[in-house]
Tab-separated table of C-alpha atoms in Angstrom:
chain	number	residue	atom	x	y	z
A	291	MET	CA	-8.922	-19.578	183.835
A	292	LYS	CA	-8.289	-16.478	185.904
A	293	LYS	CA	-6.592	-16.781	189.253
A	294	ALA	CA	-6.832	-14.958	192.387
A	295	LEU	CA	-3.846	-14.629	194.960
A	296	ILE	CA	-5.362	-14.773	198.519
A	297	LEU	CA	-3.067	-13.619	201.361
A	298	GLN	CA	-4.413	-15.020	204.536
A	299	HIS	CA	-3.130	-14.199	208.047
A	300	MET	CA	-5.121	-16.709	210.240
A	301	ASP	CA	-6.580	-20.091	209.870
A	302	HIS	CA	-10.395	-19.062	210.013
A	303	ASP	CA	-10.444	-15.860	208.313
A	304	THR	CA	-11.291	-16.832	204.793
A	305	PRO	CA	-12.782	-15.020	201.860
A	306	GLY	CA	-16.260	-16.065	202.866
A	307	ARG	CA	-19.035	-14.838	200.323
A	308	PHE	CA	-16.305	-13.861	197.885
A	309	LEU	CA	-15.390	-17.679	197.301
A	310	ASP	CA	-18.875	-18.172	195.991
A	311	TYR	CA	-18.230	-15.411	193.557
A	312	PHE	CA	-15.123	-16.844	192.362
A	313	VAL	CA	-16.590	-20.146	191.673
A	314	GLU	CA	-19.460	-18.449	189.635
A	315	ASP	CA	-16.940	-16.517	187.683
A	316	GLY	CA	-14.536	-19.242	187.106
A	317	ILE	CA	-11.714	-17.689	189.076
A	318	GLU	CA	-9.320	-20.158	190.698
A	319	PRO	CA	-8.400	-19.223	194.194
A	320	HIS	CA	-4.853	-19.646	195.469
A	321	SER	CA	-4.140	-19.256	199.133
A	322	VAL	CA	-0.941	-18.348	200.904
A	323	ARG	CA	-1.082	-19.199	204.511
A	324	LEU	CA	1.625	-16.306	205.535
A	325	TRP	CA	1.590	-17.211	209.289
A	326	GLU	CA	2.733	-20.646	208.564
A	327	GLY	CA	5.685	-19.434	206.552
A	328	GLN	CA	4.349	-19.863	203.163
A	329	THR	CA	6.138	-17.252	200.667
A	330	ILE	CA	4.244	-15.071	198.369
A	331	PRO	CA	4.845	-16.520	194.706
A	332	SER	CA	5.771	-14.530	191.760
A	333	LEU	CA	2.900	-12.245	190.961
A	334	LYS	CA	2.950	-13.108	187.283
A	335	GLY	CA	0.017	-15.072	186.144
A	336	TYR	CA	-2.610	-13.661	188.843
A	337	ASP	CA	-5.508	-11.604	187.912
A	338	LEU	CA	-6.761	-10.383	191.541
A	339	MET	CA	-4.980	-10.054	194.853
A	340	PHE	CA	-7.181	-10.624	197.886
A	341	VAL	CA	-5.904	-9.687	201.297
A	342	LEU	CA	-7.761	-10.802	204.238
A	343	GLY	CA	-8.019	-9.557	207.896
A	344	GLY	CA	-6.022	-10.784	210.972
A	345	ALA	CA	-5.222	-10.250	214.598
A	346	MET	CA	-1.924	-8.530	214.159
A	347	ASP	CA	-1.147	-5.088	213.260
A	348	VAL	CA	0.705	-3.601	210.261
A	349	TRP	CA	3.700	-2.629	212.313
A	350	GLU	CA	3.987	-5.888	214.185
A	351	PHE	CA	7.087	-6.934	212.090
A	352	GLY	CA	8.788	-8.864	215.057
A	353	ASP	CA	6.169	-11.242	215.384
A	354	ASN	CA	5.279	-11.361	211.944
A	355	PRO	CA	8.304	-10.824	209.765
A	356	TRP	CA	6.331	-11.811	206.519
A	357	LEU	CA	4.473	-8.492	206.668
A	358	GLN	CA	7.451	-6.465	205.120
A	359	GLY	CA	7.387	-8.743	202.031
A	360	GLU	CA	3.487	-8.708	201.825
A	361	LYS	CA	3.617	-4.993	201.869
A	362	GLN	CA	6.059	-4.959	199.167
A	363	ALA	CA	4.020	-7.331	197.058
A	364	ILE	CA	0.873	-5.089	197.659
A	365	ARG	CA	2.752	-1.940	196.389
A	366	GLU	CA	4.099	-3.664	193.266
A	367	TRP	CA	0.492	-5.125	192.562
A	368	VAL	CA	-1.419	-1.806	193.188
A	369	ALA	CA	0.906	0.827	192.360
A	370	GLU	CA	3.266	-0.667	189.755
A	371	ARG	CA	0.983	-3.253	188.015
A	372	ALA	CA	-2.368	-1.487	188.573
A	373	LYS	CA	-4.025	-4.815	188.879
A	374	PRO	CA	-7.253	-5.565	190.625
A	375	TYR	CA	-7.156	-5.631	194.545
A	376	ILE	CA	-9.498	-6.186	197.370
A	377	GLY	CA	-8.520	-5.976	200.973
A	378	LEU	CA	-10.443	-6.475	204.069
A	379	CYS	CA	-9.914	-5.189	207.774
A	380	LEU	CA	-6.012	-5.713	207.963
A	381	GLY	CA	-5.960	-6.105	204.053
A	382	HIS	CA	-7.371	-2.489	203.881
A	383	GLN	CA	-4.980	-1.171	206.265
A	384	LEU	CA	-2.164	-2.920	204.637
A	385	LEU	CA	-3.277	-1.298	201.263
A	386	ALA	CA	-2.871	2.209	202.805
A	387	ALA	CA	0.330	1.525	204.714
A	388	SER	CA	1.975	-0.012	201.596
A	389	LEU	CA	1.255	3.099	199.603
A	390	GLY	CA	2.214	5.824	201.963
A	391	GLY	CA	-0.741	6.083	204.292
A	392	GLU	CA	-0.659	6.248	208.144
A	393	VAL	CA	-2.229	3.361	210.117
A	394	ALA	CA	-2.401	3.606	214.003
A	395	LEU	CA	-4.479	2.373	216.927
A	396	ALA	CA	-7.955	3.842	216.974
A	397	LYS	CA	-9.205	5.815	219.872
A	398	GLU	CA	-12.072	3.546	220.001
A	399	GLY	CA	-12.211	0.348	218.002
A	400	GLU	CA	-15.476	-1.151	216.293
A	401	VAL	CA	-16.410	-4.633	217.315
A	402	GLY	CA	-19.819	-6.194	216.266
A	403	VAL	CA	-22.358	-4.690	214.001
A	404	HIS	CA	-21.807	-1.052	213.233
A	405	GLU	CA	-22.890	1.374	210.614
A	406	VAL	CA	-20.830	3.224	207.844
A	407	THR	CA	-21.897	5.951	205.429
A	408	VAL	CA	-21.029	6.322	201.965
A	409	LYS	CA	-19.496	9.599	201.298
A	410	ASP	CA	-20.091	11.963	198.308
A	411	ALA	CA	-16.862	10.472	196.818
A	412	GLY	CA	-18.318	7.092	197.196
A	413	ARG	CA	-21.651	7.873	195.516
A	414	HIS	CA	-19.633	9.236	192.316
A	415	HIS	CA	-16.872	6.498	192.191
A	416	GLN	CA	-17.180	3.597	190.053
A	417	LEU	CA	-16.230	1.135	192.755
A	418	PHE	CA	-19.086	2.082	194.791
A	419	ALA	CA	-21.784	2.708	191.992
A	420	GLY	CA	-25.309	2.118	193.123
A	421	LEU	CA	-24.346	2.556	196.980
A	422	SER	CA	-25.634	5.612	199.163
A	423	GLY	CA	-26.770	6.356	202.550
A	424	ASN	CA	-25.951	3.987	205.602
A	425	TYR	CA	-25.176	0.434	205.706
A	426	LYS	CA	-24.965	-2.042	208.728
A	427	VAL	CA	-21.642	-4.028	208.534
A	428	MET	CA	-19.711	-6.423	210.567
A	429	GLN	CA	-16.623	-4.806	212.387
A	430	TRP	CA	-13.685	-6.209	214.460
A	431	HIS	CA	-10.644	-3.780	214.654
A	432	HIS	CA	-8.717	-1.623	216.931
A	433	ALA	CA	-6.464	-0.051	214.396
A	434	GLU	CA	-7.536	2.147	211.678
A	435	VAL	CA	-6.224	4.152	208.631
A	436	LYS	CA	-5.439	7.576	210.041
A	437	VAL	CA	-4.101	9.202	206.875
A	438	PRO	CA	-4.947	7.556	203.537
A	439	PRO	CA	-2.606	7.406	200.672
A	440	ALA	CA	-2.253	10.657	198.737
A	441	ASP	CA	-3.638	9.081	195.456
A	442	SER	CA	-6.734	7.575	197.063
A	443	SER	CA	-10.346	8.357	197.508
A	444	VAL	CA	-12.090	7.765	200.879
A	445	LEU	CA	-15.470	6.318	199.709
A	446	ALA	CA	-17.038	5.489	203.221
A	447	SER	CA	-16.744	6.535	206.947
A	448	SER	CA	-18.224	5.963	210.309
A	449	PRO	CA	-18.376	7.937	213.509
A	450	ARG	CA	-15.527	6.133	214.986
A	451	ALA	CA	-13.417	5.474	211.900
A	452	ALA	CA	-13.191	8.193	209.172
A	453	VAL	CA	-11.547	6.016	206.620
A	454	GLN	CA	-13.960	2.914	206.272
A	455	ALA	CA	-13.194	2.471	202.403
A	456	ILE	CA	-10.509	3.605	200.066
A	457	ALA	CA	-10.197	3.386	196.431
A	458	ILE	CA	-6.858	3.465	194.266
A	459	ASP	CA	-8.068	4.705	190.901
A	460	ASP	CA	-10.698	2.111	189.503
A	461	HIS	CA	-8.716	-1.212	190.363
A	462	ALA	CA	-8.008	-1.259	194.166
A	463	LEU	CA	-10.302	-1.317	197.041
A	464	GLY	CA	-9.675	-1.422	200.661
A	465	LEU	CA	-12.667	-1.969	203.106
A	466	GLN	CA	-12.291	-1.659	206.950
A	467	PHE	CA	-15.191	-3.935	207.568
A	468	HIS	CA	-15.864	-7.496	207.008
A	469	ALA	CA	-17.634	-7.512	203.629
A	470	GLU	CA	-17.057	-11.495	203.633
A	471	PHE	CA	-19.209	-11.923	206.623
A	472	SER	CA	-21.735	-14.444	206.304
A	473	ALA	CA	-23.791	-17.034	208.432
A	474	GLN	CA	-20.929	-19.390	207.656
A	475	THR	CA	-18.346	-16.874	209.092
A	476	VAL	CA	-20.327	-16.776	212.329
A	477	ALA	CA	-20.465	-20.529	212.639
A	478	SER	CA	-16.610	-20.708	211.906
A	479	TRP	CA	-15.673	-18.021	214.441
A	480	GLU	CA	-17.968	-19.587	217.094
A	481	SER	CA	-16.287	-22.915	216.877
A	482	LEU	CA	-13.087	-21.195	218.165
A	483	PRO	CA	-12.712	-20.715	221.954
A	484	ASN	CA	-10.204	-17.960	221.552
A	485	TYR	CA	-12.419	-16.093	219.191
A	486	VAL	CA	-15.422	-16.432	221.659
A	487	ALA	CA	-13.156	-15.155	224.484
A	488	ALA	CA	-12.068	-12.112	222.425
A	489	LEU	CA	-15.651	-11.370	221.542
A	490	GLU	CA	-16.940	-11.742	225.117
A	491	ARG	CA	-14.185	-9.408	226.360
A	492	GLU	CA	-15.426	-6.598	223.849
A	493	LEU	CA	-19.088	-7.369	224.197
A	494	GLY	CA	-19.739	-9.222	227.271
A	495	PRO	CA	-21.325	-12.602	228.129
A	496	ASP	CA	-23.123	-14.462	225.495
A	497	ALA	CA	-21.421	-12.079	222.913
A	498	TYR	CA	-22.058	-14.575	219.839
A	499	ALA	CA	-25.638	-14.942	220.926
A	500	LYS	CA	-25.798	-11.131	220.696
A	501	VAL	CA	-23.834	-11.102	217.297
A	502	ARG	CA	-26.171	-13.680	215.860
A	503	THR	CA	-29.365	-11.782	216.896
A	504	GLU	CA	-28.303	-8.618	215.495
A	505	ALA	CA	-26.580	-9.817	212.367
A	506	PHE	CA	-28.691	-12.555	211.063
A	507	PRO	CA	-31.571	-10.498	209.890
A	508	LEU	CA	-28.985	-8.231	208.223
A	509	MET	CA	-27.490	-10.834	206.046
A	510	PRO	CA	-29.596	-10.087	202.861
A	511	GLN	CA	-28.574	-6.398	203.201
A	512	MET	CA	-24.670	-7.302	203.802
A	513	GLY	CA	-24.710	-9.775	201.167
A	514	ALA	CA	-26.227	-7.427	198.492
A	515	MET	CA	-23.776	-4.675	199.505
A	516	THR	CA	-21.026	-7.089	199.216
A	517	ARG	CA	-22.086	-8.339	195.750
A	518	ARG	CA	-22.357	-4.929	194.612
A	519	ILE	CA	-18.981	-3.769	195.542
A	520	TYR	CA	-17.421	-6.946	193.884
A	521	ASP	CA	-19.494	-6.356	190.581
A	522	ASN	CA	-18.494	-2.907	190.404
A	523	LEU	CA	-14.825	-3.841	190.949
A	524	LYS	CA	-15.158	-6.509	188.274
A	525	ARG	CA	-16.320	-4.184	185.626
A	526	ALA	CA	-14.316	-1.225	186.607
A	527	SER	CA	-10.921	-3.026	186.777
A	528	GLY	CA	-11.560	-5.198	183.858
A	529	LEU	CA	-11.447	-8.470	185.951
A	530	GLY	CA	-14.835	-9.497	184.484
A	531	PRO	CA	-17.958	-8.351	182.712
């Protein structure tokens, strides 16, 4: 059985839709709860590294000293071992920062449903095969990749964030948006008062009702995009058929 090493930064940020894909493909997930002090194990024996989002920024080592070791593990996994990697939101930014890119606060963050555009490089890249045009996605970030790693390809962009997706060869993918987002994600976030308060600071009163109203009709499209990206990475990286 293949194994996925999941690096988790917050309790309720989970792989979402991707967990269903892992079950279908017989991939055993192993989560490391970094904020609780759990350490990253030896990378030997894992087939996929999956790095989630989080409220911290890539440079906040003082409050999150484990970020240094996480970046080293990502660099070893992607640059030295050249093995399959998926990074979402913070995981996207950590991929860039670990490989020499630059991450900083965005001039204007993105929270809620926003649109991303597949670039020409994306339309011609194996990891974005079958994707073109514009897609509605769920966003929640105030930092962004300002300068991508030198050996990366920028596959998607948005008006507020030029680097929405990066690829390292055909085995590593970073997505600024929350590709794991599902109806279960909304329910999980909505159950947490601090998440609700944070979203209302961004979008105003009844923010979750607004997100539900806008996002729920888009769930089939969001799910189809996520599935396509996952299947592309499986094939291109050798993770699966």
